[in-house]
Short mmCIF file of C-alpha atoms in Angstrom, two decimals:
data_model
loop_
_atom_site.label_atom_id
_atom_site.label_comp_id
_atom_site.label_asym_id
_atom_site.label_seq_id
_atom_site.Cartn_x
_atom_site.Cartn_y
_atom_site.Cartn_z
CA MET A 1 -81.48 64.00 2.13
CA ASN A 2 -84.66 63.00 3.91
CA TYR A 3 -86.71 65.04 1.45
CA LEU A 4 -86.66 62.00 -0.79
CA ASN A 5 -88.70 59.96 1.66
CA SER A 6 -92.35 60.20 0.73
CA ALA A 7 -95.28 59.13 2.87
CA ASP A 8 -97.56 59.20 -0.16
CA GLY A 9 -98.38 55.60 -1.06
CA ASN A 10 -99.33 56.72 -4.58
CA THR A 11 -95.90 58.11 -5.39
CA THR A 12 -94.93 56.84 -8.82
CA ASN A 13 -91.61 55.72 -10.24
CA CYS A 14 -91.60 58.89 -12.32
CA THR A 15 -91.80 61.02 -9.19
CA TYR A 16 -89.01 59.03 -7.57
CA SER A 17 -86.88 59.41 -10.70
CA ALA A 18 -87.40 63.17 -10.72
CA ARG A 19 -86.31 63.42 -7.11
CA ILE A 20 -83.34 61.13 -7.63
CA SER A 21 -82.16 63.33 -10.49
CA LEU A 22 -81.52 66.09 -7.93
CA LEU A 23 -79.01 63.95 -6.02
CA PRO A 24 -75.21 64.10 -6.47
CA HIS A 25 -74.21 61.59 -9.11
CA ARG A 26 -71.10 60.30 -10.82
CA SER A 27 -69.83 57.48 -12.99
CA ILE A 28 -68.46 54.49 -11.10
CA ALA A 29 -66.00 52.14 -12.84
CA MET A 30 -67.40 53.19 -16.22
CA LYS A 31 -66.51 56.09 -18.44
CA GLU A 32 -69.08 58.86 -18.66
CA ALA A 33 -71.98 57.83 -20.86
CA ASN A 34 -75.64 58.64 -21.44
CA ASN A 35 -76.75 55.44 -19.76
CA ASP A 36 -78.43 54.85 -16.39
CA LEU A 37 -76.08 51.92 -15.76
CA ALA A 38 -73.11 54.29 -15.93
CA GLN A 39 -74.43 56.73 -13.32
CA ALA A 40 -74.59 56.20 -9.56
CA TYR A 41 -76.48 58.50 -7.19
CA GLU A 42 -75.51 59.30 -3.60
CA TYR A 43 -78.35 58.75 -1.15
CA GLN A 44 -77.96 58.79 2.64
CA GLY A 45 -74.21 58.35 2.29
CA PHE A 46 -74.26 55.43 -0.16
CA TRP A 47 -74.15 55.04 -3.96
CA PHE A 48 -76.90 53.42 -6.01
CA LEU A 49 -78.01 52.97 -9.61
CA LYS A 50 -81.22 54.87 -10.31
CA GLN A 51 -83.26 51.71 -10.88
CA ALA A 52 -82.23 50.18 -7.54
CA LEU A 53 -82.61 53.48 -5.70
CA ARG A 54 -86.23 53.86 -6.82
CA GLY A 55 -87.02 50.50 -5.27
CA LEU A 56 -85.02 51.23 -2.14
CA ILE A 57 -86.88 54.47 -1.43
CA TRP A 58 -90.18 52.75 -2.16
CA ALA A 59 -89.26 50.02 0.35
CA GLN A 60 -88.30 52.62 2.96
CA ASP A 61 -91.69 54.24 2.51
CA HIS A 62 -93.95 51.22 2.29
CA PHE A 63 -92.32 47.88 3.17
CA LYS A 64 -93.60 46.40 6.45
CA PRO A 65 -91.72 43.18 7.29
CA HIS A 66 -93.47 40.35 9.07
CA PRO A 67 -92.12 39.92 12.61
CA ALA A 68 -90.93 36.42 11.74
CA ALA A 69 -89.43 37.33 8.36
CA THR A 70 -85.72 36.81 7.62
CA LEU A 71 -83.99 39.29 5.31
CA VAL A 72 -80.71 38.45 3.59
CA ALA A 73 -78.64 41.65 3.44
CA SER A 74 -75.28 41.47 1.70
CA TYR A 75 -72.91 43.69 -0.20
CA PRO A 76 -72.90 42.73 -3.90
CA LYS A 77 -70.61 39.81 -4.77
CA THR A 78 -69.99 38.66 -1.19
CA GLY A 79 -71.68 35.28 -1.53
CA THR A 80 -75.27 36.46 -1.92
CA THR A 81 -76.29 33.70 -4.34
CA TRP A 82 -74.89 31.04 -1.99
CA LEU A 83 -76.35 32.53 1.19
CA LYS A 84 -79.80 32.84 -0.39
CA ALA A 85 -79.65 29.20 -1.47
CA LEU A 86 -78.64 28.05 2.01
CA ALA A 87 -81.31 30.16 3.73
CA PHE A 88 -84.03 29.01 1.33
CA SER A 89 -83.16 25.30 1.51
CA ILE A 90 -82.93 25.40 5.31
CA ALA A 91 -86.22 27.23 5.77
CA THR A 92 -88.17 25.08 3.27
CA ARG A 93 -86.65 21.64 3.90
CA ASN A 94 -89.91 20.38 5.44
CA ARG A 95 -91.89 21.72 2.51
CA PHE A 96 -89.73 20.46 -0.34
CA ASP A 97 -87.79 17.24 -0.57
CA LEU A 98 -84.14 18.15 -1.09
CA SER A 99 -84.04 16.04 -4.26
CA SER A 100 -86.81 18.15 -5.81
CA ASN A 101 -86.00 21.52 -4.25
CA PRO A 102 -86.90 24.55 -6.43
CA LEU A 103 -83.18 25.39 -6.46
CA GLU A 104 -82.78 22.53 -8.92
CA THR A 105 -84.78 24.46 -11.51
CA SER A 106 -84.54 28.11 -10.37
CA ILE A 107 -81.68 30.40 -9.43
CA SER A 108 -81.72 31.38 -5.75
CA HIS A 109 -82.52 35.01 -6.65
CA GLN A 110 -85.90 33.82 -7.89
CA CYS A 111 -86.52 31.90 -4.68
CA ILE A 112 -85.51 34.91 -2.54
CA PRO A 113 -86.03 38.08 -4.64
CA PHE A 114 -84.10 41.31 -4.17
CA LEU A 115 -86.26 43.60 -2.06
CA GLU A 116 -85.11 46.82 -3.75
CA LEU A 117 -85.29 45.35 -7.25
CA GLU A 118 -88.44 43.21 -7.04
CA ILE A 119 -90.79 45.89 -5.68
CA PRO A 120 -94.24 44.54 -4.68
CA ARG A 121 -81.37 39.83 8.43
CA SER A 122 -78.66 37.95 7.97
CA PRO A 123 -75.90 40.11 6.42
CA SER A 124 -72.71 38.71 4.83
CA HIS A 125 -69.25 40.21 4.46
CA LYS A 126 -66.29 39.20 2.26
CA ASP A 127 -62.70 40.31 1.87
CA PRO A 128 -62.97 43.73 0.15
CA THR A 129 -60.32 43.06 -2.51
CA ASP A 130 -61.99 39.79 -3.53
CA THR A 131 -65.34 41.61 -3.46
CA PHE A 132 -64.09 44.27 -5.85
CA VAL A 133 -62.64 41.75 -8.32
CA SER A 134 -65.84 39.66 -8.27
CA TRP A 135 -68.01 42.76 -8.77
CA TRP A 136 -65.76 44.04 -11.55
CA HIS A 137 -66.25 40.89 -13.62
CA PHE A 138 -69.98 40.80 -12.88
CA ALA A 139 -70.47 44.46 -13.86
CA ARG A 140 -68.58 44.03 -17.12
CA LYS A 141 -70.76 41.08 -18.08
CA ARG A 142 -74.03 42.90 -17.48
CA ALA A 143 -73.06 46.28 -18.93
CA PRO A 144 -74.44 47.34 -22.33
CA GLU A 145 -72.01 47.22 -25.23
CA ASP A 146 -71.92 51.01 -25.51
CA VAL A 147 -70.62 51.42 -21.94
CA GLU A 148 -66.84 51.59 -21.70
CA PHE A 149 -65.16 50.58 -18.46
CA VAL A 150 -62.16 52.31 -16.98
CA PRO A 151 -59.06 50.11 -16.47
CA ILE A 152 -59.38 47.73 -13.52
CA GLU A 153 -56.66 49.63 -11.61
CA GLU A 154 -58.67 52.86 -11.89
CA GLY A 155 -61.84 51.06 -10.86
CA PHE A 156 -60.02 49.71 -7.82
CA GLN A 157 -58.93 53.20 -6.80
CA GLN A 158 -62.54 54.38 -6.99
CA PHE A 159 -63.58 51.45 -4.79
CA ALA A 160 -60.78 52.25 -2.33
CA GLU A 161 -61.96 55.87 -2.15
CA GLY A 162 -65.51 54.78 -1.31
CA TYR A 163 -67.07 55.14 -4.76
CA SER A 164 -68.78 51.79 -5.27
CA LEU A 165 -72.38 50.68 -5.71
CA TYR A 166 -74.02 50.23 -2.30
CA GLY A 167 -70.78 51.59 -0.84
CA PRO A 168 -68.55 52.80 0.65
CA TYR A 169 -67.95 49.12 1.35
CA TRP A 170 -66.74 49.65 4.91
CA GLU A 171 -69.74 51.78 5.85
CA HIS A 172 -72.06 49.09 4.51
CA ILE A 173 -70.58 46.31 6.63
CA LEU A 174 -69.96 48.47 9.69
CA GLY A 175 -73.63 49.45 9.86
CA TYR A 176 -74.71 45.82 10.04
CA TRP A 177 -71.81 44.83 12.29
CA ARG A 178 -72.69 47.45 14.90
CA ALA A 179 -76.38 46.59 14.67
CA SER A 180 -75.54 42.90 15.17
CA LEU A 181 -73.73 43.78 18.40
CA ASP A 182 -76.73 45.77 19.62
CA ARG A 183 -79.33 43.20 18.52
CA PRO A 184 -77.64 39.77 18.25
CA ASP A 185 -81.02 38.03 18.45
CA GLN A 186 -82.21 39.89 15.34
CA ILE A 187 -79.08 40.19 13.18
CA LEU A 188 -76.67 37.37 12.38
CA PHE A 189 -73.44 38.74 10.90
CA LEU A 190 -71.60 36.26 8.67
CA LYS A 191 -68.29 36.33 6.84
CA TYR A 192 -67.87 34.62 3.49
CA GLU A 193 -64.49 33.23 4.52
CA ASP A 194 -66.02 31.69 7.65
CA LEU A 195 -68.78 30.08 5.60
CA VAL A 196 -66.17 28.57 3.27
CA LEU A 197 -63.94 27.24 6.06
CA ASN A 198 -66.66 26.01 8.44
CA THR A 199 -69.71 25.52 6.28
CA SER A 200 -71.44 22.89 8.42
CA PHE A 201 -71.07 24.91 11.63
CA TYR A 202 -72.51 28.09 10.08
CA VAL A 203 -75.31 26.29 8.25
CA LYS A 204 -76.48 24.98 11.64
CA LYS A 205 -76.02 28.43 13.16
CA LEU A 206 -78.08 29.95 10.33
CA ALA A 207 -80.81 27.37 10.90
CA ASP A 208 -80.93 28.22 14.60
CA PHE A 209 -81.09 31.92 13.80
CA ILE A 210 -84.04 31.70 11.42
CA GLY A 211 -85.94 29.52 13.87
CA SER A 212 -85.58 26.25 12.01
CA PRO A 213 -82.90 24.29 13.89
CA PHE A 214 -81.84 20.83 12.75
CA SER A 215 -83.06 17.99 14.91
CA ILE A 216 -80.75 15.26 16.19
CA GLU A 217 -82.37 12.90 13.70
CA GLU A 218 -81.74 15.29 10.79
CA GLU A 219 -78.10 15.66 11.71
CA ARG A 220 -77.76 11.89 12.07
CA ASP A 221 -79.41 11.35 8.67
CA GLY A 222 -77.05 13.77 6.93
CA VAL A 223 -79.58 16.52 6.15
CA VAL A 224 -77.02 19.25 6.90
CA GLU A 225 -74.52 17.75 4.48
CA ARG A 226 -77.20 17.28 1.80
CA ILE A 227 -78.17 20.95 2.03
CA ILE A 228 -74.52 21.96 1.79
CA ASP A 229 -74.10 19.78 -1.30
CA LEU A 230 -77.31 21.11 -2.86
CA CYS A 231 -76.12 24.71 -2.42
CA SER A 232 -72.47 24.13 -3.30
CA PHE A 233 -70.86 26.09 -6.11
CA LYS A 234 -70.03 22.85 -7.93
CA HIS A 235 -73.63 21.65 -7.88
CA MET A 236 -75.40 24.95 -8.55
CA SER A 237 -73.03 26.07 -11.32
CA GLY A 238 -73.52 22.70 -13.03
CA LEU A 239 -77.31 22.87 -13.10
CA GLU A 240 -78.78 23.47 -16.54
CA VAL A 241 -80.91 26.36 -15.25
CA ASN A 242 -77.76 28.15 -14.12
CA LYS A 243 -75.76 27.32 -17.24
CA SER A 244 -78.31 28.40 -19.85
CA GLY A 245 -81.25 29.92 -17.98
CA GLU A 246 -82.15 33.61 -17.59
CA HIS A 247 -84.09 35.71 -15.12
CA SER A 248 -85.26 39.30 -14.70
CA ASN A 249 -83.77 41.10 -11.71
CA GLY A 250 -86.34 43.89 -11.78
CA LEU A 251 -84.09 46.59 -13.25
CA ASP A 252 -86.53 47.91 -15.82
CA HIS A 253 -87.20 44.35 -16.98
CA VAL A 254 -83.52 43.67 -17.76
CA THR A 255 -82.97 39.95 -18.34
CA LEU A 256 -79.69 38.47 -17.12
CA PRO A 257 -78.13 35.07 -17.80
CA ASN A 258 -77.98 33.00 -14.62
CA SER A 259 -74.44 31.92 -15.46
CA MET A 260 -73.09 35.38 -14.64
CA TYR A 261 -73.68 34.70 -10.95
CA PHE A 262 -71.27 31.75 -11.00
CA ARG A 263 -67.66 32.64 -11.71
CA LYS A 264 -65.16 31.09 -9.25
CA ALA A 265 -66.32 31.38 -5.63
CA GLU A 266 -62.69 31.34 -4.54
CA VAL A 267 -61.16 33.10 -1.55
CA GLY A 268 -58.08 35.04 -2.66
CA ASP A 269 -58.95 35.30 -6.36
CA TRP A 270 -57.74 38.91 -6.30
CA LYS A 271 -54.20 37.53 -6.78
CA ASN A 272 -55.09 36.66 -10.37
CA HIS A 273 -56.10 40.22 -11.23
CA LEU A 274 -54.42 42.78 -8.98
CA PRO A 275 -50.85 43.34 -7.75
CA ALA A 276 -50.02 42.70 -4.09
CA LYS A 277 -49.54 46.43 -3.43
CA MET A 278 -53.24 47.05 -4.14
CA LYS A 279 -54.23 44.34 -1.67
CA GLU A 280 -51.95 45.94 0.89
CA GLN A 281 -53.52 49.33 0.18
CA MET A 282 -57.00 47.94 0.72
CA ASP A 283 -56.01 46.13 3.91
CA GLN A 284 -54.56 49.36 5.30
CA ILE A 285 -57.75 51.25 4.45
CA MET A 286 -59.93 48.60 6.06
CA GLU A 287 -57.74 48.45 9.16
CA LEU A 288 -58.18 52.19 9.57
CA LYS A 289 -61.91 52.17 8.88
CA LEU A 290 -62.62 49.20 11.17
CA ARG A 291 -60.39 50.39 14.01
CA ASP A 292 -62.00 50.03 17.44
CA SER A 293 -65.07 48.34 15.93
CA GLY A 294 -64.12 44.83 16.96
CA LEU A 295 -64.55 43.64 13.36
CA ALA A 296 -61.53 42.07 11.66
CA LEU A 297 -60.84 41.10 8.06
CA GLY A 298 -60.73 37.49 6.92
CA SER A 299 -61.88 34.44 8.79
CA THR A 300 -61.93 34.65 12.55
CA SER A 301 -64.05 31.55 12.96
CA ASN A 302 -63.35 29.37 15.94
CA PRO A 303 -66.39 27.13 16.28
#
């Protein structure tokens, strides 16, 4: 599908949309409807909403990263909001006092915008069943009232078959996993479960990776713990900006409430929404897909 890649810097969104319309498309998790949010398009083996795909192709054509830049790449609902907050607060701790950090008044997605959504590498991975449940609730909150969702069990089966936004899920994480093995100095692969269980260790590892390690004095003065507290679910979800604020994520100027990014942040929340047999089904699929890759599900942290 390389015919979609244009070298013409003057290519417009209309041209991208026309080309995207030629791609295979289908409804994911939603019943068929005349709405762009109900249709996903397959591009280079993955599924995207039209609005995000326009930005993605534009970025492929024109984005030139600075050699020292750090990109946060994560599958939706795998701790993106948290990881962005940690990365931002670590990288800017000498610029902003932690007590007056922009995260106190802005959601982390405004501090680190989505590349494919806010047109002008530190990927994270989370248990797939938890990821699906988290995405399901998020998608229902942001969907227009005229879009009807399929039952959660049917949505899960689509996810398990590889029909998910930015998915198949396993292909998404495997691409970054393999790249991290080939280029460990350029790609830091993180698991959500590891971040939860060993937050301090991985915050320091993230700081080392982005070239902003903590000094002995900072560790002694509790800077690591202060950053962890600043970016914690309890603190961020309690901030007024995240309880009542809104922001535009770049999808045709759609405004979203910040609160929709803060639901539970719990490992194992799938138990409250899906039967054990579905978790077993997903684990079996992932075991097959990840076989011989060296990547395992769940936390394997041993700092």
